[in-house]
């Protein structure tokens, strides 16, 4: 049996490793029907995404985002004349595969674990059913630790298998730049379109080691620096010189390749840790970065989303080159893309 994508396969594996969730999949392995629409916001942008299942193994995600503004109560994405300023629209196609146990194997596992659960906790809130194991009265992780029979059944009927996925994504968006012409100093504006594209390939080993490689291309535009513009009337007259942006925006291109490894560490004093290793090469800027984030801060849902990171940047730019150490939050850790 196969599943839609590696991120979903990773959720199963993570949930088996942690104690709060058990097998969430039905035995039929049906894909998502229709579309699922989610909206989210961070400190700077608001986003909405719709996910469509194109088959049992793949899905299509269409998303749009716009910047948040303190002056405007709404964040516009689409207007009558097209996309709103600084908004973005994008699309991502994901394809992934992992072989899951057969219906017969899952039914046998459900029956055996249900019997062990009833022996240790006679009154579970929900019984085991033939669409998956969901026993609220027993923790599968605790059963695995305390019962050799449960551990043997899980290893026999639900062994860890490798999973892989590939993702293709891209987005475009306009931005209007206002500036003074470099020759006439007349006020003008210019609309530029930025775009990005990426290919990501990920692999999750039976040992719960996530390995991914990606290639990303970004083309954006950056406003020119502001300068003081002075209108001289007389040499002995005091003149105010306002700062204005002189000249149009400059194109900025990024060509980045990246390799990343992630893995959960064994719990220490009841705490969950996740570690990653990242090697990133920016071919346009001639920069190479090595980074090792350590995750241990949890969000309100119990997932890892913060910690500390150390690394080093090799660059021809003296201001960029050197060691790095940061404390970060809001970056979710998981064994998937």
Coordinates of C-alpha atoms in Angstrom, one line a residue:
X1 CA 0.0 0.0 0.0
X2 CA 1.3 3.5 -0.8
X3 CA 0.7 6.9 0.6
X4 CA 0.4 10.4 -0.8
X5 CA 3.7 12.0 0.2
X6 CA 6.8 11.8 2.4
X7 CA 5.6 14.5 4.8
X8 CA 2.6 12.3 5.6
X9 CA 4.9 9.2 5.9
X10 CA 7.1 11.2 8.2
X11 CA 4.2 12.1 10.4
X12 CA 3.5 8.4 11.0
X13 CA 7.1 7.7 11.9
X14 CA 7.3 10.8 14.2
X15 CA 4.1 9.8 15.9
X16 CA 5.4 6.3 16.5
X17 CA 8.5 7.8 18.0
X18 CA 6.6 10.2 20.2
X19 CA 4.0 9.1 22.7
X20 CA 1.1 11.4 22.0
X21 CA -0.2 9.9 18.7
X22 CA -0.8 6.4 17.3
X23 CA -1.4 5.1 13.8
X24 CA -3.6 7.8 12.0
X25 CA -4.1 6.0 8.7
X26 CA -7.1 4.0 7.6
X27 CA -6.4 0.7 6.0
X28 CA -7.9 1.7 2.7
X29 CA -5.2 4.4 2.2
X30 CA -7.6 6.8 0.5
X31 CA -6.3 10.1 -0.7
X32 CA -7.8 13.5 0.1
X33 CA -11.0 14.2 -1.9
X34 CA -11.6 17.8 -3.1
X35 CA -9.6 20.7 -1.7
X36 CA -8.4 21.7 1.7
X37 CA -8.0 25.5 2.2
X38 CA -5.9 26.8 5.1
X39 CA -5.0 30.4 6.0
X40 CA -2.2 31.5 8.2
X41 CA -0.3 34.6 9.1
X42 CA 3.1 35.5 10.5
X43 CA 4.7 38.8 11.6
X44 CA 4.9 40.2 8.0
X45 CA 2.6 38.3 5.6
X46 CA -0.8 36.6 5.5
X47 CA -1.2 33.5 3.3
X48 CA -3.9 31.2 2.1
X49 CA -3.3 27.8 0.5
X50 CA -5.6 25.2 -1.2
X51 CA -4.4 21.6 -1.4
X52 CA -5.9 19.2 -4.1
X53 CA -5.2 15.5 -4.2
X54 CA -4.3 14.6 -7.8
X55 CA -3.9 10.9 -7.1
X56 CA -3.1 8.6 -4.2
X57 CA 0.6 9.5 -4.5
X58 CA 0.6 13.2 -5.4
X59 CA -1.0 16.5 -4.5
X60 CA -1.2 20.0 -5.9
X61 CA -0.9 23.1 -3.6
X62 CA -2.0 26.5 -4.8
X63 CA -1.1 29.4 -2.6
X64 CA -1.3 33.2 -2.4
X65 CA 0.2 35.7 0.1
X66 CA 0.3 39.4 0.8
X67 CA 2.2 41.7 3.2
X68 CA 0.5 42.9 6.4
X69 CA 0.2 46.6 6.8
X70 CA -0.6 48.7 9.9
X71 CA -2.2 51.3 7.7
X72 CA -4.6 48.9 5.9
X73 CA -7.1 46.7 7.7
X74 CA -7.1 44.2 4.8
X75 CA -4.3 42.6 2.9
X76 CA -5.2 42.5 -0.8
X77 CA -3.9 39.8 -3.0
X78 CA -6.0 40.3 -6.2
X79 CA -7.4 43.6 -7.6
X80 CA -9.3 44.6 -10.7
X81 CA -6.0 45.4 -12.5
X82 CA -4.3 42.2 -11.5
X83 CA -2.2 41.1 -8.5
X84 CA -1.8 43.6 -5.7
X85 CA 1.5 45.3 -5.0
X86 CA 4.0 42.9 -3.2
X87 CA 1.5 40.0 -3.3
X88 CA 2.6 36.5 -4.5
X89 CA 0.9 33.5 -6.1
X90 CA 2.5 30.1 -6.4
X91 CA 1.9 26.5 -7.1
X92 CA 3.6 23.3 -5.8
X93 CA 3.3 19.7 -7.0
X94 CA 4.4 16.9 -4.6
X95 CA 4.9 13.3 -5.3
X96 CA 5.8 10.7 -2.7
X97 CA 5.8 7.1 -2.0
X98 CA 6.1 4.6 1.0
X99 CA 5.0 1.0 1.2
X100 CA 2.6 0.4 4.1
X101 CA 1.5 -2.9 5.6
X102 CA -1.4 -4.8 3.9
X103 CA -4.9 -4.7 5.3
X104 CA -4.4 -8.2 6.7
X105 CA -1.2 -7.2 8.5
X106 CA -2.8 -4.1 10.0
X107 CA -5.9 -6.1 11.1
X108 CA -3.7 -8.6 12.8
X109 CA -1.6 -5.9 14.5
X110 CA -4.8 -4.1 15.7
X111 CA -6.1 -7.3 17.2
X112 CA -2.9 -8.2 19.0
X113 CA -2.3 -4.7 20.4
X114 CA -6.0 -4.4 21.4
X115 CA -5.7 -7.6 23.5
X116 CA -2.5 -6.3 25.1
X117 CA -4.2 -2.9 25.8
X118 CA -7.2 -4.6 27.3
X119 CA -5.0 -6.6 29.6
X120 CA -3.2 -3.5 30.9
X121 CA -6.2 -1.1 30.8
X122 CA -9.6 -2.9 30.7
X123 CA -11.6 0.2 29.9
X124 CA -10.2 2.1 26.9
X125 CA -12.3 5.1 25.7
X126 CA -12.5 3.7 22.1
X127 CA -12.2 0.2 20.8
X128 CA -9.9 -1.0 18.1
X129 CA -11.5 -1.0 14.7
X130 CA -10.5 -2.4 11.3
X131 CA -9.8 1.1 9.9
X132 CA -6.7 1.6 12.0
X133 CA -5.6 1.4 15.6
X134 CA -6.9 4.3 17.7
X135 CA -6.9 3.4 21.4
X136 CA -7.2 6.4 23.7
X137 CA -6.8 4.3 26.8
X138 CA -3.3 3.0 25.9
X139 CA -0.1 4.7 24.7
X140 CA 1.4 2.7 21.9
X141 CA 4.8 4.0 22.9
X142 CA 4.3 2.8 26.4
X143 CA 3.0 -0.6 25.2
X144 CA 6.1 -1.0 23.1
X145 CA 8.4 -0.2 26.1
X146 CA 6.7 -2.4 28.7
X147 CA 5.5 -5.3 26.6
X148 CA 8.0 -7.4 24.5
X149 CA 5.0 -9.0 22.8
X150 CA 3.7 -5.5 21.6
X151 CA 7.2 -4.5 20.4
X152 CA 7.5 -7.8 18.5
X153 CA 4.1 -7.3 16.9
X154 CA 4.8 -3.8 15.8
X155 CA 8.2 -4.8 14.4
X156 CA 6.6 -7.7 12.5
X157 CA 3.5 -6.1 11.1
X158 CA 4.5 -2.4 10.9
X159 CA 8.2 -2.4 10.2
X160 CA 9.9 0.9 9.4
X161 CA 10.4 1.3 5.6
X162 CA 12.1 3.9 3.6
X163 CA 10.0 6.7 1.9
X164 CA 10.9 9.3 -0.7
X165 CA 9.3 12.4 -2.3
X166 CA 9.9 15.1 -4.9
X167 CA 8.5 18.6 -4.9
X168 CA 8.4 21.2 -7.7
X169 CA 7.3 24.7 -6.8
X170 CA 7.4 28.2 -8.0
X171 CA 5.8 31.6 -7.4
X172 CA 5.6 35.1 -9.0
X173 CA 4.6 38.5 -7.7
X174 CA 4.8 42.2 -8.7
X175 CA 6.2 45.1 -6.8
X176 CA 6.0 48.8 -7.6
X177 CA 9.1 51.0 -7.0
X178 CA 8.9 54.7 -6.7
X179 CA 12.0 56.8 -7.3
X180 CA 13.5 59.9 -8.9
X181 CA 14.9 59.6 -12.4
X182 CA 18.7 59.6 -12.3
X183 CA 18.9 62.1 -15.2
X184 CA 16.0 64.5 -14.8
X185 CA 15.3 63.8 -11.1
X186 CA 11.6 63.7 -12.0
X187 CA 9.4 61.4 -9.8
X188 CA 8.4 58.2 -11.5
X189 CA 7.5 54.6 -10.7
X190 CA 8.2 51.2 -12.2
X191 CA 6.5 47.8 -11.7
X192 CA 8.8 44.8 -11.6
X193 CA 7.9 41.1 -11.4
X194 CA 9.9 38.8 -9.2
X195 CA 9.8 35.0 -9.4
X196 CA 11.3 31.9 -7.8
X197 CA 11.5 28.2 -8.5
X198 CA 12.7 25.2 -6.6
X199 CA 13.2 21.4 -6.9
X200 CA 13.4 19.4 -3.7
X201 CA 14.1 15.6 -3.4
X202 CA 13.8 14.0 0.1
X203 CA 14.4 10.6 1.5
X204 CA 13.4 9.1 4.9
X205 CA 15.4 6.1 5.9
X206 CA 14.1 3.2 8.1
X207 CA 16.3 4.6 10.9
X208 CA 14.3 7.9 10.9
X209 CA 17.0 9.9 9.2
X210 CA 15.7 12.5 6.8
X211 CA 18.0 13.5 3.9
X212 CA 17.0 16.2 1.3
X213 CA 18.6 18.1 -1.5
X214 CA 17.3 21.1 -3.3
X215 CA 18.0 23.6 -6.0
X216 CA 16.5 27.1 -5.8
X217 CA 16.5 30.0 -8.2
X218 CA 15.2 33.5 -7.2
X219 CA 15.0 36.7 -9.2
X220 CA 14.0 39.7 -7.2
X221 CA 14.5 43.4 -7.4
X222 CA 16.0 45.8 -4.8
X223 CA 15.3 49.5 -4.5
X224 CA 18.2 51.9 -5.0
X225 CA 19.6 53.7 -1.9
X226 CA 18.3 57.1 -1.0
X227 CA 20.3 60.2 -1.6
X228 CA 20.0 63.9 -0.6
X229 CA 18.7 66.0 -3.5
X230 CA 19.3 69.7 -3.2
X231 CA 17.9 72.6 -5.2
X232 CA 20.4 75.4 -5.1
X233 CA 18.8 78.9 -5.5
X234 CA 21.6 81.1 -4.3
X235 CA 25.0 80.4 -2.8
X236 CA 24.2 82.3 0.4
X237 CA 20.8 80.7 0.8
X238 CA 20.1 77.8 3.2
X239 CA 18.6 74.9 1.3
X240 CA 16.7 71.9 2.6
X241 CA 17.8 68.7 0.9
X242 CA 15.3 65.9 1.2
X243 CA 16.3 62.2 0.9
X244 CA 15.0 60.5 -2.2
X245 CA 15.6 57.2 -3.9
X246 CA 17.5 58.0 -7.1
X247 CA 17.5 55.5 -10.0
X248 CA 15.4 52.4 -10.7
X249 CA 15.5 49.1 -8.9
X250 CA 18.4 46.6 -9.4
X251 CA 17.9 43.0 -10.2
X252 CA 19.1 40.5 -7.6
X253 CA 19.5 36.9 -8.5
X254 CA 20.0 33.9 -6.2
X255 CA 21.2 30.4 -7.3
X256 CA 21.3 28.2 -4.3
X257 CA 21.9 24.4 -3.8
X258 CA 21.4 22.8 -0.4
X259 CA 21.8 19.5 1.3
X260 CA 20.1 18.9 4.7
X261 CA 20.0 16.0 7.2
X262 CA 17.5 15.8 10.2
X263 CA 17.1 13.4 13.0
X264 CA 15.4 13.1 16.4
X265 CA 17.9 12.5 19.2
X266 CA 17.2 10.1 22.1
X267 CA 15.2 11.9 24.9
X268 CA 17.3 13.4 27.7
X269 CA 15.6 13.9 31.1
X270 CA 12.2 13.5 29.4
X271 CA 13.0 16.3 26.8
X272 CA 12.8 15.8 23.1
X273 CA 15.6 17.1 20.9
X274 CA 16.0 17.3 17.1
X275 CA 19.2 18.1 15.2
X276 CA 19.9 19.1 11.6
X277 CA 22.9 19.6 9.5
X278 CA 22.7 22.0 6.5
X279 CA 25.3 22.8 3.8
X280 CA 24.2 25.6 1.5
X281 CA 26.0 27.0 -1.6
X282 CA 25.0 30.4 -3.1
X283 CA 26.6 30.3 -6.5
X284 CA 25.7 33.9 -7.4
X285 CA 27.2 35.4 -4.3
X286 CA 30.0 32.9 -4.0
X287 CA 29.0 32.0 -0.4
X288 CA 29.1 28.6 1.3
X289 CA 27.3 28.1 4.6
X290 CA 27.5 25.2 7.1
X291 CA 24.8 25.3 9.8
X292 CA 23.9 22.9 12.7
X293 CA 20.5 23.8 14.4
X294 CA 19.5 22.1 17.6
X295 CA 15.8 22.1 18.3
X296 CA 14.4 21.8 21.8
X297 CA 11.8 24.5 22.3
X298 CA 8.2 23.4 21.8
X299 CA 5.1 25.2 20.4
X300 CA 1.6 25.1 21.9
X301 CA 0.9 21.8 20.0
X302 CA 4.0 20.1 21.4
X303 CA 6.1 20.1 18.3
X304 CA 9.7 21.4 18.1
X305 CA 9.8 24.9 16.7
X306 CA 12.9 26.6 18.2
X307 CA 16.4 26.3 19.6
X308 CA 19.9 27.4 18.9
X309 CA 22.1 27.2 15.8
X310 CA 25.8 27.4 15.1
X311 CA 27.6 27.6 11.8
X312 CA 30.2 29.2 9.6
X313 CA 30.0 31.2 6.3
X314 CA 32.8 31.1 3.8
X315 CA 32.6 34.2 1.6
X316 CA 34.7 36.7 -0.4
X317 CA 32.8 39.4 1.4
X318 CA 34.5 40.2 4.6
X319 CA 31.3 41.5 6.2
X320 CA 29.6 38.1 5.5
X321 CA 32.4 35.7 6.3
X322 CA 32.7 34.2 9.8
X323 CA 31.1 32.2 12.5
X324 CA 27.4 32.4 13.3
X325 CA 25.4 31.7 16.5
X326 CA 21.7 32.3 16.8
X327 CA 18.7 31.6 19.0
X328 CA 15.6 31.0 16.9
X329 CA 11.9 30.4 17.2
X330 CA 9.0 29.7 14.8
X331 CA 10.9 27.2 12.6
X332 CA 9.2 23.9 12.7
X333 CA 11.2 20.7 12.9
X334 CA 10.0 17.5 11.3
X335 CA 11.1 14.5 9.3
X336 CA 9.7 15.7 6.0
X337 CA 9.6 18.5 3.5

